Amino acid sequence: MVASGNNPYEKALAGLAMNRRRMLALGGLTAGAGALSACGGDTGRGDGDGDGITLYQWYHEYGEAGTQEAVKKYAEAYEDATVVINWVPGEYETVLSSGLLADKPGDYPDVFEGHLNRSMVDSGQVVPLDDILEDVKDDYTTDDLARNTIDGKVYGIRMIDDPQFLYYRPSLFDAAGVGVPETFDDLIAAAAELTTGDVKGIFLGNDDSATKMFQSIVFGAGQTLLTDDNQIGFDADTVLAGALKVKELHDSSSLLVGAPTEAWDPSSFIQELCAIQWCGLWALPAIQEAHGDDVAIMPVPGFNGGNPTVFNGGWDTFVNANSEHVDEAKAFAKWLWIDNEEYILDWNLSYGFHIPPRLSMRANAEALADGPAAEAVRISEEYGWAENPNWTPTMETAVDDMMTRIVLEGADPESEFEAAQGTIQTELDSIFG
């Protein structure tokens, strides 16, 4: 669920480019300053219900038609408290970080969506939810539990799973005599063949995707960001070989760069500015509306003999530890995001496509039962990887800068890797001693 750029499907995609970037951000929230006044309050129903208890629930600004109305509908249906919706535009994480430091009800959320970061736990911003998840933990994927777990306690409830992959049109591949790429070298070659005067071969983002490819390099090699004992989980040979392949793609003429909207928004693919685009499952209905059955998807091909990869993004719900109504907030979160199959399926399938996080509910997701949607579910389960809540924003910035300097600026790969490794190790030492 996203906000949009300008395209013929503006109603379905309004606001897409602005908000989707926050879903990929690894590390979640930090205690930064923000303009709390950016929040817009909206009461789900009349005051006085629920024995006088009022809960404030915060969302980032989803852009698809009907999303804000949907969350109001959910709030209105809850009988044990009055639920006030704050629909937060702009830089949600900044506003939320400020809100979690507030001490006045209404200025802070009781229930909010976001991404777990160790700092949220260490600073006492969120409460464990193991008690309300106890009976259903086996109904979530291992990744969805792991991304919400710190030191053995689960703090978040998964709301939606959003696999992100490459869209392509089979007719363009057939016309160019190009097969579906199985390796990153194949992808580079295919992008070159598909590039014409009016169409670029591939769009991975307006930053050339120097940063986006780091995780695909690592996970495709069977490595990880951090090991189970919180050590660096990747090596220099793997990362540098992959980074040089990304640089090879960057140095070609096959990349669409400077597109009107970011890759979160499928407009470039819809408007035929590119033959292949990195995007997410949320965009599939709009893409199929534009191109009908001439749509297919594939994972990011493997680097240097490695496996394909799919980033499984999404959103989670948390309960503010500083709420005056922690128990009531937990009860509401359980009612909406654990027990309520109708609303969980509505949120996942009615406003763009997302995979329901409850495994038992996926069987009822008829919209994902065939075609590219079913393939998205399959590759997300086979090749998917998820965030590690111990991977901090500082660590992510270190590898982003490394990739940018190697790929875009031609910096020395080995020295850049050593610098990033040093920053990550210093961060690990500060957290885990």
CSV table of C-alpha atoms in Angstrom, one decimal:
chain,number,residue,atom,x,y,z
A,1,MET,CA,0.0,0.0,0.0
A,2,VAL,CA,1.6,3.2,-1.2
A,3,ALA,CA,1.3,6.7,-2.3
A,4,SER,CA,1.6,7.7,-6.1
A,5,GLY,CA,3.3,9.6,-8.8
A,6,ASN,CA,1.6,11.0,-11.9
A,7,ASN,CA,0.3,8.3,-14.3
A,8,PRO,CA,-2.9,7.2,-16.0
A,9,TYR,CA,-3.7,5.1,-12.9
A,10,GLU,CA,-3.4,8.0,-10.4
A,11,LYS,CA,-6.5,7.1,-8.5
A,12,ALA,CA,-5.3,3.6,-7.8
A,13,LEU,CA,-1.7,4.7,-7.1
A,14,ALA,CA,-2.0,8.1,-5.5
A,15,GLY,CA,1.1,8.8,-3.4
A,16,LEU,CA,3.0,5.6,-4.3
A,17,ALA,CA,6.5,7.0,-4.7
A,18,MET,CA,6.6,9.0,-1.5
A,19,ASN,CA,5.9,6.3,1.0
A,20,ARG,CA,7.2,3.0,-0.4
A,21,ARG,CA,10.8,3.9,0.3
A,22,ARG,CA,10.1,3.6,4.0
A,23,MET,CA,9.2,0.0,3.7
A,24,LEU,CA,12.6,-1.0,2.5
A,25,ALA,CA,14.4,1.0,5.2
A,26,LEU,CA,16.3,-1.5,7.4
A,27,GLY,CA,16.5,-0.7,11.0
A,28,GLY,CA,13.2,0.9,11.8
A,29,LEU,CA,13.0,3.9,14.2
A,30,THR,CA,15.4,6.0,16.1
A,31,ALA,CA,14.9,8.7,18.8
A,32,GLY,CA,14.9,11.7,16.5
A,33,ALA,CA,13.1,15.0,16.5
A,34,GLY,CA,10.0,15.5,14.3
A,35,ALA,CA,7.0,17.7,13.8
A,36,LEU,CA,4.3,16.1,15.7
A,37,SER,CA,1.8,18.5,14.3
A,38,ALA,CA,2.1,16.6,11.0
A,39,CYS,CA,-0.3,14.0,12.4
A,40,GLY,CA,-3.9,14.2,11.4
A,41,GLY,CA,-6.4,12.9,14.0
A,42,ASP,CA,-9.5,11.2,12.9
A,43,THR,CA,-11.9,9.5,15.4
A,44,GLY,CA,-13.1,6.1,14.3
A,45,ARG,CA,-16.4,6.7,16.0
A,46,GLY,CA,-18.1,8.9,18.6
A,47,ASP,CA,-16.5,9.6,21.9
A,48,GLY,CA,-17.8,7.8,25.0
A,49,ASP,CA,-17.7,4.3,23.7
A,50,GLY,CA,-15.6,1.6,25.4
A,51,ASP,CA,-16.1,2.7,29.0
A,52,GLY,CA,-14.5,6.0,28.3
A,53,ILE,CA,-11.2,4.6,27.1
A,54,THR,CA,-9.6,6.2,24.0
A,55,LEU,CA,-6.8,4.6,22.1
A,56,TYR,CA,-4.7,6.4,19.5
A,57,GLN,CA,-3.6,4.3,16.5
A,58,TRP,CA,-1.0,5.7,14.0
A,59,TYR,CA,-0.5,4.7,10.4
A,60,HIS,CA,1.8,6.2,7.7
A,61,GLU,CA,-0.1,7.7,4.8
A,62,TYR,CA,-1.0,4.8,2.5
A,63,GLY,CA,-2.0,6.2,-0.9
A,64,GLU,CA,-4.3,3.6,-2.5
A,65,ALA,CA,-7.9,4.5,-2.8
A,66,GLY,CA,-9.9,3.3,0.2
A,67,THR,CA,-7.1,2.7,2.7
A,68,GLN,CA,-8.0,5.5,5.0
A,69,GLU,CA,-11.6,4.7,4.9
A,70,ALA,CA,-10.7,1.0,5.7
A,71,VAL,CA,-8.8,1.8,8.9
A,72,LYS,CA,-11.7,4.1,10.0
A,73,LYS,CA,-14.1,1.2,9.4
A,74,TYR,CA,-12.0,-1.1,11.5
A,75,ALA,CA,-11.8,1.4,14.3
A,76,GLU,CA,-15.6,2.0,14.3
A,77,ALA,CA,-16.2,-1.7,14.6
A,78,TYR,CA,-14.2,-2.1,17.8
A,79,GLU,CA,-16.5,-2.1,20.8
A,80,ASP,CA,-14.2,-2.0,23.8
A,81,ALA,CA,-12.6,1.5,23.3
A,82,THR,CA,-12.9,4.6,21.2
A,83,VAL,CA,-10.1,4.4,18.6
A,84,VAL,CA,-8.7,7.6,17.1
A,85,ILE,CA,-6.8,7.2,13.8
A,86,ASN,CA,-3.8,9.4,13.1
A,87,TRP,CA,-3.0,9.2,9.4
A,88,VAL,CA,0.5,10.6,9.2
A,89,PRO,CA,1.7,12.2,5.9
A,90,GLY,CA,5.3,12.8,5.0
A,91,GLU,CA,8.2,11.4,6.9
A,92,TYR,CA,6.4,9.0,9.1
A,93,GLU,CA,9.3,7.6,11.0
A,94,THR,CA,10.5,11.1,12.0
A,95,VAL,CA,7.1,12.1,13.3
A,96,LEU,CA,6.6,8.7,15.1
A,97,SER,CA,10.0,9.0,16.7
A,98,SER,CA,9.0,12.3,18.2
A,99,GLY,CA,5.6,11.0,19.2
A,100,LEU,CA,7.1,8.1,21.1
A,101,LEU,CA,8.9,10.6,23.3
A,102,ALA,CA,5.7,12.5,24.1
A,103,ASP,CA,4.1,12.0,27.5
A,104,LYS,CA,0.6,13.3,26.9
A,105,PRO,CA,-2.2,11.0,25.6
A,106,GLY,CA,-3.1,12.0,22.1
A,107,ASP,CA,0.4,13.3,21.4
A,108,TYR,CA,1.7,9.7,21.4
A,109,PRO,CA,0.3,6.6,19.8
A,110,ASP,CA,-1.0,3.7,21.9
A,111,VAL,CA,-0.8,1.4,18.9
A,112,PHE,CA,1.3,2.1,15.9
A,113,GLU,CA,2.8,0.5,12.7
A,114,GLY,CA,6.5,0.5,12.0
A,115,HIS,CA,9.6,-1.7,11.8
A,116,LEU,CA,11.4,-3.0,14.9
A,117,ASN,CA,14.8,-1.8,15.9
A,118,ARG,CA,16.8,-2.8,19.0
A,119,SER,CA,16.8,0.9,20.1
A,120,MET,CA,13.0,0.7,20.5
A,121,VAL,CA,13.4,-2.1,22.9
A,122,ASP,CA,16.5,-0.8,24.8
A,123,SER,CA,14.8,2.6,25.3
A,124,GLY,CA,11.6,1.0,26.6
A,125,GLN,CA,9.3,2.2,23.8
A,126,VAL,CA,7.5,-1.0,23.0
A,127,VAL,CA,6.1,-3.9,25.1
A,128,PRO,CA,6.5,-7.6,24.4
A,129,LEU,CA,3.4,-9.2,22.8
A,130,ASP,CA,4.2,-12.9,23.4
A,131,ASP,CA,1.1,-13.4,25.5
A,132,ILE,CA,-1.3,-12.3,22.8
A,133,LEU,CA,0.7,-14.2,20.1
A,134,GLU,CA,1.1,-17.4,22.1
A,135,ASP,CA,-1.6,-19.4,20.4
A,136,VAL,CA,-0.7,-18.4,16.9
A,137,LYS,CA,3.1,-18.1,16.6
A,138,ASP,CA,3.2,-21.2,14.5
A,139,ASP,CA,0.9,-19.5,12.0
A,140,TYR,CA,3.5,-17.0,11.0
A,141,THR,CA,6.6,-17.5,8.9
A,142,THR,CA,10.0,-17.8,10.7
A,143,ASP,CA,11.1,-14.6,9.0
A,144,ASP,CA,8.0,-12.6,10.2
A,145,LEU,CA,8.7,-13.8,13.8
A,146,ALA,CA,12.4,-13.1,13.6
A,147,ARG,CA,12.1,-9.6,12.3
A,148,ASN,CA,9.9,-8.8,15.4
A,149,THR,CA,12.0,-10.6,18.0
A,150,ILE,CA,14.7,-9.1,20.3
A,151,ASP,CA,16.4,-11.3,22.9
A,152,GLY,CA,13.8,-14.0,22.6
A,153,LYS,CA,10.7,-11.7,23.0
A,154,VAL,CA,8.3,-10.8,20.2
A,155,TYR,CA,7.3,-7.1,20.0
A,156,GLY,CA,5.4,-6.8,16.8
A,157,ILE,CA,2.5,-8.3,15.0
A,158,ARG,CA,2.9,-8.7,11.2
A,159,MET,CA,0.2,-6.8,9.2
A,160,ILE,CA,1.2,-7.4,5.6
A,161,ASP,CA,4.0,-9.1,3.7
A,162,ASP,CA,5.2,-7.3,0.6
A,163,PRO,CA,7.7,-9.3,-1.6
A,164,GLN,CA,9.7,-7.1,-4.0
A,165,PHE,CA,11.0,-8.5,-7.3
A,166,LEU,CA,11.4,-7.7,-11.0
A,167,TYR,CA,8.4,-7.2,-13.3
A,168,TYR,CA,8.8,-7.9,-17.1
A,169,ARG,CA,6.6,-8.3,-20.2
A,170,PRO,CA,7.1,-11.6,-21.9
A,171,SER,CA,6.2,-10.1,-25.3
A,172,LEU,CA,9.2,-7.8,-25.2
A,173,PHE,CA,11.5,-10.7,-24.3
A,174,ASP,CA,10.1,-12.8,-27.2
A,175,ALA,CA,10.5,-9.9,-29.6
A,176,ALA,CA,14.1,-9.4,-28.6
A,177,GLY,CA,14.9,-13.1,-28.5
A,178,VAL,CA,15.8,-12.8,-24.8
A,179,GLY,CA,15.3,-15.6,-22.3
A,180,VAL,CA,14.3,-15.1,-18.6
A,181,PRO,CA,17.6,-14.3,-16.8
A,182,GLU,CA,18.9,-16.9,-14.5
A,183,THR,CA,22.1,-15.1,-13.3
A,184,PHE,CA,22.9,-11.4,-12.8
A,185,ASP,CA,25.2,-11.7,-15.8
A,186,ASP,CA,22.1,-12.8,-17.8
A,187,LEU,CA,20.2,-9.8,-16.4
A,188,ILE,CA,22.9,-7.4,-17.6
A,189,ALA,CA,22.9,-9.0,-21.1
A,190,ALA,CA,19.1,-9.0,-21.3
A,191,ALA,CA,18.9,-5.3,-20.2
A,192,ALA,CA,21.3,-4.4,-23.0
A,193,GLU,CA,19.2,-6.4,-25.6
A,194,LEU,CA,16.0,-4.8,-24.4
A,195,THR,CA,17.3,-1.2,-24.5
A,196,THR,CA,16.1,0.8,-27.6
A,197,GLY,CA,15.9,4.4,-28.4
A,198,ASP,CA,12.7,5.0,-26.4
A,199,VAL,CA,12.9,2.2,-23.8
A,200,LYS,CA,15.6,1.4,-21.3
A,201,GLY,CA,16.3,-2.2,-20.4
A,202,ILE,CA,15.8,-2.0,-16.7
A,203,PHE,CA,14.7,0.4,-13.9
A,204,LEU,CA,16.0,-0.4,-10.4
A,205,GLY,CA,15.7,3.0,-8.9
A,206,ASN,CA,16.9,6.5,-9.5
A,207,ASP,CA,20.1,5.9,-7.5
A,208,ASP,CA,21.1,3.2,-10.0
A,209,SER,CA,20.2,0.8,-7.2
A,210,ALA,CA,23.8,0.7,-6.0
A,211,THR,CA,22.5,0.4,-2.4
A,212,LYS,CA,19.5,-1.8,-3.2
A,213,MET,CA,21.6,-4.7,-4.5
A,214,PHE,CA,23.8,-5.1,-1.4
A,215,GLN,CA,21.4,-7.4,0.4
A,216,SER,CA,20.7,-9.5,-2.8
A,217,ILE,CA,24.5,-10.0,-3.1
A,218,VAL,CA,24.7,-11.2,0.5
A,219,PHE,CA,21.7,-13.4,0.8
A,220,GLY,CA,22.1,-14.8,-2.7
A,221,ALA,CA,25.5,-16.2,-1.6
A,222,GLY,CA,23.8,-18.0,1.4
A,223,GLN,CA,25.3,-15.4,3.8
A,224,THR,CA,23.5,-13.0,6.1
A,225,LEU,CA,23.8,-9.5,7.5
A,226,LEU,CA,24.4,-10.7,11.0
A,227,THR,CA,24.9,-14.2,12.4
A,228,ASP,CA,22.8,-15.6,15.2
A,229,ASP,CA,25.5,-14.5,17.7
A,230,ASN,CA,25.5,-11.0,16.2
A,231,GLN,CA,28.7,-11.1,14.2
A,232,ILE,CA,29.1,-9.8,10.7
A,233,GLY,CA,27.6,-12.5,8.4
A,234,PHE,CA,29.2,-11.7,5.0
A,235,ASP,CA,32.8,-11.6,3.6
A,236,ALA,CA,34.7,-9.2,1.4
A,237,ASP,CA,35.1,-11.6,-1.6
A,238,THR,CA,31.4,-12.1,-1.9
A,239,VAL,CA,30.4,-8.4,-1.5
A,240,LEU,CA,33.1,-7.0,-3.7
A,241,ALA,CA,32.5,-9.5,-6.5
A,242,GLY,CA,28.8,-8.6,-6.4
A,243,ALA,CA,29.5,-4.8,-6.2
A,244,LEU,CA,31.6,-4.9,-9.3
A,245,LYS,CA,28.8,-6.7,-11.2
A,246,VAL,CA,26.4,-3.9,-10.1
A,247,LYS,CA,29.0,-1.4,-11.3
A,248,GLU,CA,29.1,-3.2,-14.7
A,249,LEU,CA,25.4,-2.7,-15.0
A,250,HIS,CA,25.7,0.9,-13.9
A,251,ASP,CA,28.4,1.6,-16.5
A,252,SER,CA,26.2,0.2,-19.3
A,253,SER,CA,23.6,2.3,-21.1
A,254,SER,CA,20.8,-0.1,-20.0
A,255,LEU,CA,19.6,1.6,-16.8
A,256,LEU,CA,16.7,4.0,-16.6
A,257,VAL,CA,17.9,6.7,-14.3
A,258,GLY,CA,16.1,10.0,-13.5
A,259,ALA,CA,12.6,8.5,-14.0
A,260,PRO,CA,9.6,10.7,-13.2
A,261,THR,CA,8.8,8.6,-10.1
A,262,GLU,CA,10.8,6.2,-8.0
A,263,ALA,CA,10.8,2.4,-8.4
A,264,TRP,CA,8.2,2.0,-5.7
A,265,ASP,CA,5.8,3.4,-8.2
A,266,PRO,CA,5.1,1.2,-11.3
A,267,SER,CA,4.5,4.2,-13.6
A,268,SER,CA,7.8,3.7,-15.5
A,269,PHE,CA,6.8,0.1,-16.3
A,270,ILE,CA,3.2,1.1,-17.1
A,271,GLN,CA,4.3,3.9,-19.4
A,272,GLU,CA,6.8,1.7,-21.2
A,273,LEU,CA,9.9,3.6,-20.2
A,274,CYS,CA,11.6,0.4,-19.2
A,275,ALA,CA,11.3,-3.3,-20.1
A,276,ILE,CA,12.1,-4.6,-16.6
A,277,GLN,CA,11.3,-2.8,-13.3
A,278,TRP,CA,12.1,-3.6,-9.7
A,279,CYS,CA,8.9,-3.1,-7.7
A,280,GLY,CA,6.5,-4.9,-5.3
A,281,LEU,CA,3.4,-7.1,-5.2
A,282,TRP,CA,1.3,-4.1,-4.2
A,283,ALA,CA,1.6,-2.7,-7.7
A,284,LEU,CA,0.4,-5.8,-9.6
A,285,PRO,CA,-3.3,-4.8,-10.0
A,286,ALA,CA,-2.3,-1.5,-11.7
A,287,ILE,CA,0.3,-3.2,-13.9
A,288,GLN,CA,-2.2,-5.8,-15.0
A,289,GLU,CA,-4.8,-3.1,-15.7
A,290,ALA,CA,-2.2,-1.5,-18.1
A,291,HIS,CA,-0.7,-4.6,-19.7
A,292,GLY,CA,-3.3,-7.4,-19.2
A,293,ASP,CA,-1.8,-10.9,-19.4
A,294,ASP,CA,1.5,-9.6,-20.8
A,295,VAL,CA,3.0,-9.4,-17.3
A,296,ALA,CA,5.4,-11.8,-15.5
A,297,ILE,CA,7.7,-11.6,-12.5
A,298,MET,CA,11.1,-13.0,-11.5
A,299,PRO,CA,13.3,-12.8,-8.4
A,300,VAL,CA,16.6,-10.8,-8.6
A,301,PRO,CA,18.9,-13.3,-10.3
A,302,GLY,CA,21.9,-14.6,-8.3
A,303,PHE,CA,25.3,-13.1,-8.4
A,304,ASN,CA,28.4,-15.2,-9.1
A,305,GLY,CA,26.7,-18.6,-8.9
A,306,GLY,CA,24.5,-17.6,-6.0
A,307,ASN,CA,20.8,-18.0,-5.6
A,308,PRO,CA,18.0,-15.6,-6.6
A,309,THR,CA,16.7,-13.4,-3.9
A,310,VAL,CA,13.4,-11.6,-3.0
A,311,PHE,CA,13.1,-8.9,-0.3
A,312,ASN,CA,10.1,-9.6,1.8
A,313,GLY,CA,9.1,-6.2,3.1
A,314,GLY,CA,6.0,-5.2,5.0
A,315,TRP,CA,4.6,-3.5,8.1
A,316,ASP,CA,4.1,-4.5,11.7
A,317,THR,CA,2.0,-3.2,14.6
A,318,PHE,CA,3.4,-2.3,18.0
A,319,VAL,CA,2.1,-1.2,21.4
A,320,ASN,CA,3.6,1.8,23.1
A,321,ALA,CA,5.1,0.9,26.4
A,322,ASN,CA,4.4,4.4,27.7
A,323,SER,CA,0.7,4.2,27.0
A,324,GLU,CA,-1.7,4.8,29.9
A,325,HIS,CA,-3.7,1.9,28.5
A,326,VAL,CA,-1.2,-0.8,27.6
A,327,ASP,CA,-3.5,-3.7,28.3
A,328,GLU,CA,-6.3,-2.2,26.4
A,329,ALA,CA,-4.0,-1.4,23.5
A,330,LYS,CA,-2.8,-5.0,23.4
A,331,ALA,CA,-6.4,-6.2,23.4
A,332,PHE,CA,-7.2,-4.0,20.4
A,333,ALA,CA,-4.1,-5.0,18.5
A,334,LYS,CA,-5.0,-8.7,19.1
A,335,TRP,CA,-8.6,-8.1,18.0
A,336,LEU,CA,-7.6,-6.4,14.7
A,337,TRP,CA,-4.3,-8.0,13.6
A,338,ILE,CA,-4.5,-11.5,15.1
A,339,ASP,CA,-8.2,-12.6,15.5
A,340,ASN,CA,-10.0,-10.7,12.8
A,341,GLU,CA,-9.6,-12.7,9.6
A,342,GLU,CA,-12.1,-10.5,7.7
A,343,TYR,CA,-10.2,-7.3,8.2
A,344,ILE,CA,-6.8,-8.9,7.8
A,345,LEU,CA,-7.8,-10.2,4.4
A,346,ASP,CA,-9.5,-7.0,3.5
A,347,TRP,CA,-6.3,-5.0,4.3
A,348,ASN,CA,-4.1,-7.4,2.4
A,349,LEU,CA,-6.2,-7.9,-0.8
A,350,SER,CA,-8.5,-4.9,-1.4
A,351,TYR,CA,-6.0,-2.1,-1.8
A,352,GLY,CA,-3.3,-3.4,-4.0
A,353,PHE,CA,-2.0,-6.9,-3.3
A,354,HIS,CA,-0.1,-8.1,-0.2
A,355,ILE,CA,0.4,-11.5,1.2
A,356,PRO,CA,-1.5,-12.2,4.4
A,357,PRO,CA,1.0,-12.9,7.1
A,358,ARG,CA,-1.1,-15.6,8.8
A,359,LEU,CA,-0.3,-18.8,7.0
A,360,SER,CA,-3.8,-20.2,7.6
A,361,MET,CA,-5.3,-17.2,6.0
A,362,ARG,CA,-3.3,-17.4,2.8
A,363,ALA,CA,-5.4,-20.4,1.7
A,364,ASN,CA,-8.4,-18.0,1.6
A,365,ALA,CA,-6.5,-15.4,-0.5
A,366,GLU,CA,-8.1,-16.2,-3.9
A,367,ALA,CA,-6.6,-13.1,-5.5
A,368,LEU,CA,-3.2,-14.6,-5.0
A,369,ALA,CA,-4.1,-18.1,-6.2
A,370,ASP,CA,-2.8,-17.9,-9.8
A,371,GLY,CA,-0.8,-16.0,-12.3
A,372,PRO,CA,1.9,-13.6,-11.3
A,373,ALA,CA,0.4,-13.2,-7.8
A,374,ALA,CA,0.8,-16.9,-7.1
A,375,GLU,CA,4.3,-16.8,-8.5
A,376,ALA,CA,5.1,-13.9,-6.1
A,377,VAL,CA,4.0,-16.0,-3.2
A,378,ARG,CA,6.1,-18.9,-4.3
A,379,ILE,CA,9.3,-17.0,-4.9
A,380,SER,CA,8.9,-15.0,-1.6
A,381,GLU,CA,8.7,-18.3,0.2
A,382,GLU,CA,11.6,-19.9,-1.7
A,383,TYR,CA,14.0,-17.0,-2.0
A,384,GLY,CA,12.8,-14.4,0.4
A,385,TRP,CA,14.8,-12.7,3.1
A,386,ALA,CA,13.8,-10.3,5.9
A,387,GLU,CA,15.2,-7.5,8.0
A,388,ASN,CA,17.2,-8.2,11.1
A,389,PRO,CA,16.1,-5.9,14.0
A,390,ASN,CA,19.7,-5.9,15.2
A,391,TRP,CA,20.9,-4.4,11.9
A,392,THR,CA,20.9,-0.7,12.8
A,393,PRO,CA,20.5,2.4,10.7
A,394,THR,CA,24.2,3.1,11.3
A,395,MET,CA,25.1,-0.3,9.8
A,396,GLU,CA,22.8,0.2,6.8
A,397,THR,CA,24.3,3.6,6.1
A,398,ALA,CA,27.8,2.1,6.2
A,399,VAL,CA,27.0,-0.4,3.4
A,400,ASP,CA,24.9,2.1,1.4
A,401,ASP,CA,27.8,4.5,1.4
A,402,MET,CA,30.2,1.7,0.4
A,403,MET,CA,28.1,0.6,-2.5
A,404,THR,CA,27.5,4.1,-3.7
A,405,ARG,CA,31.2,4.9,-3.7
A,406,ILE,CA,32.2,1.7,-5.4
A,407,VAL,CA,29.5,1.7,-8.0
A,408,LEU,CA,28.8,5.3,-8.7
A,409,GLU,CA,32.1,7.0,-7.8
A,410,GLY,CA,34.6,4.3,-8.8
A,411,ALA,CA,36.2,4.2,-5.3
A,412,ASP,CA,38.7,1.5,-4.3
A,413,PRO,CA,36.5,-1.6,-3.4
A,414,GLU,CA,38.7,-3.0,-0.7
A,415,SER,CA,39.2,0.2,1.2
A,416,GLU,CA,35.5,0.9,1.1
A,417,PHE,CA,34.7,-2.6,2.4
A,418,GLU,CA,37.2,-2.2,5.2
A,419,ALA,CA,35.6,1.2,6.2
A,420,ALA,CA,32.1,-0.2,6.2
A,421,GLN,CA,33.2,-3.3,8.1
A,422,GLY,CA,34.9,-1.2,10.7
A,423,THR,CA,31.8,0.9,11.2
A,424,ILE,CA,29.6,-2.1,11.6
A,425,GLN,CA,32.0,-3.8,14.0
A,426,THR,CA,32.1,-0.6,16.2
A,427,GLU,CA,28.4,-0.5,16.3
A,428,LEU,CA,28.1,-4.2,17.2
A,429,ASP,CA,30.7,-3.7,20.0
A,430,SER,CA,28.8,-0.7,21.4
A,431,ILE,CA,25.5,-2.8,21.5
A,432,PHE,CA,26.7,-6.2,22.5
A,433,GLY,CA,30.0,-5.5,24.2
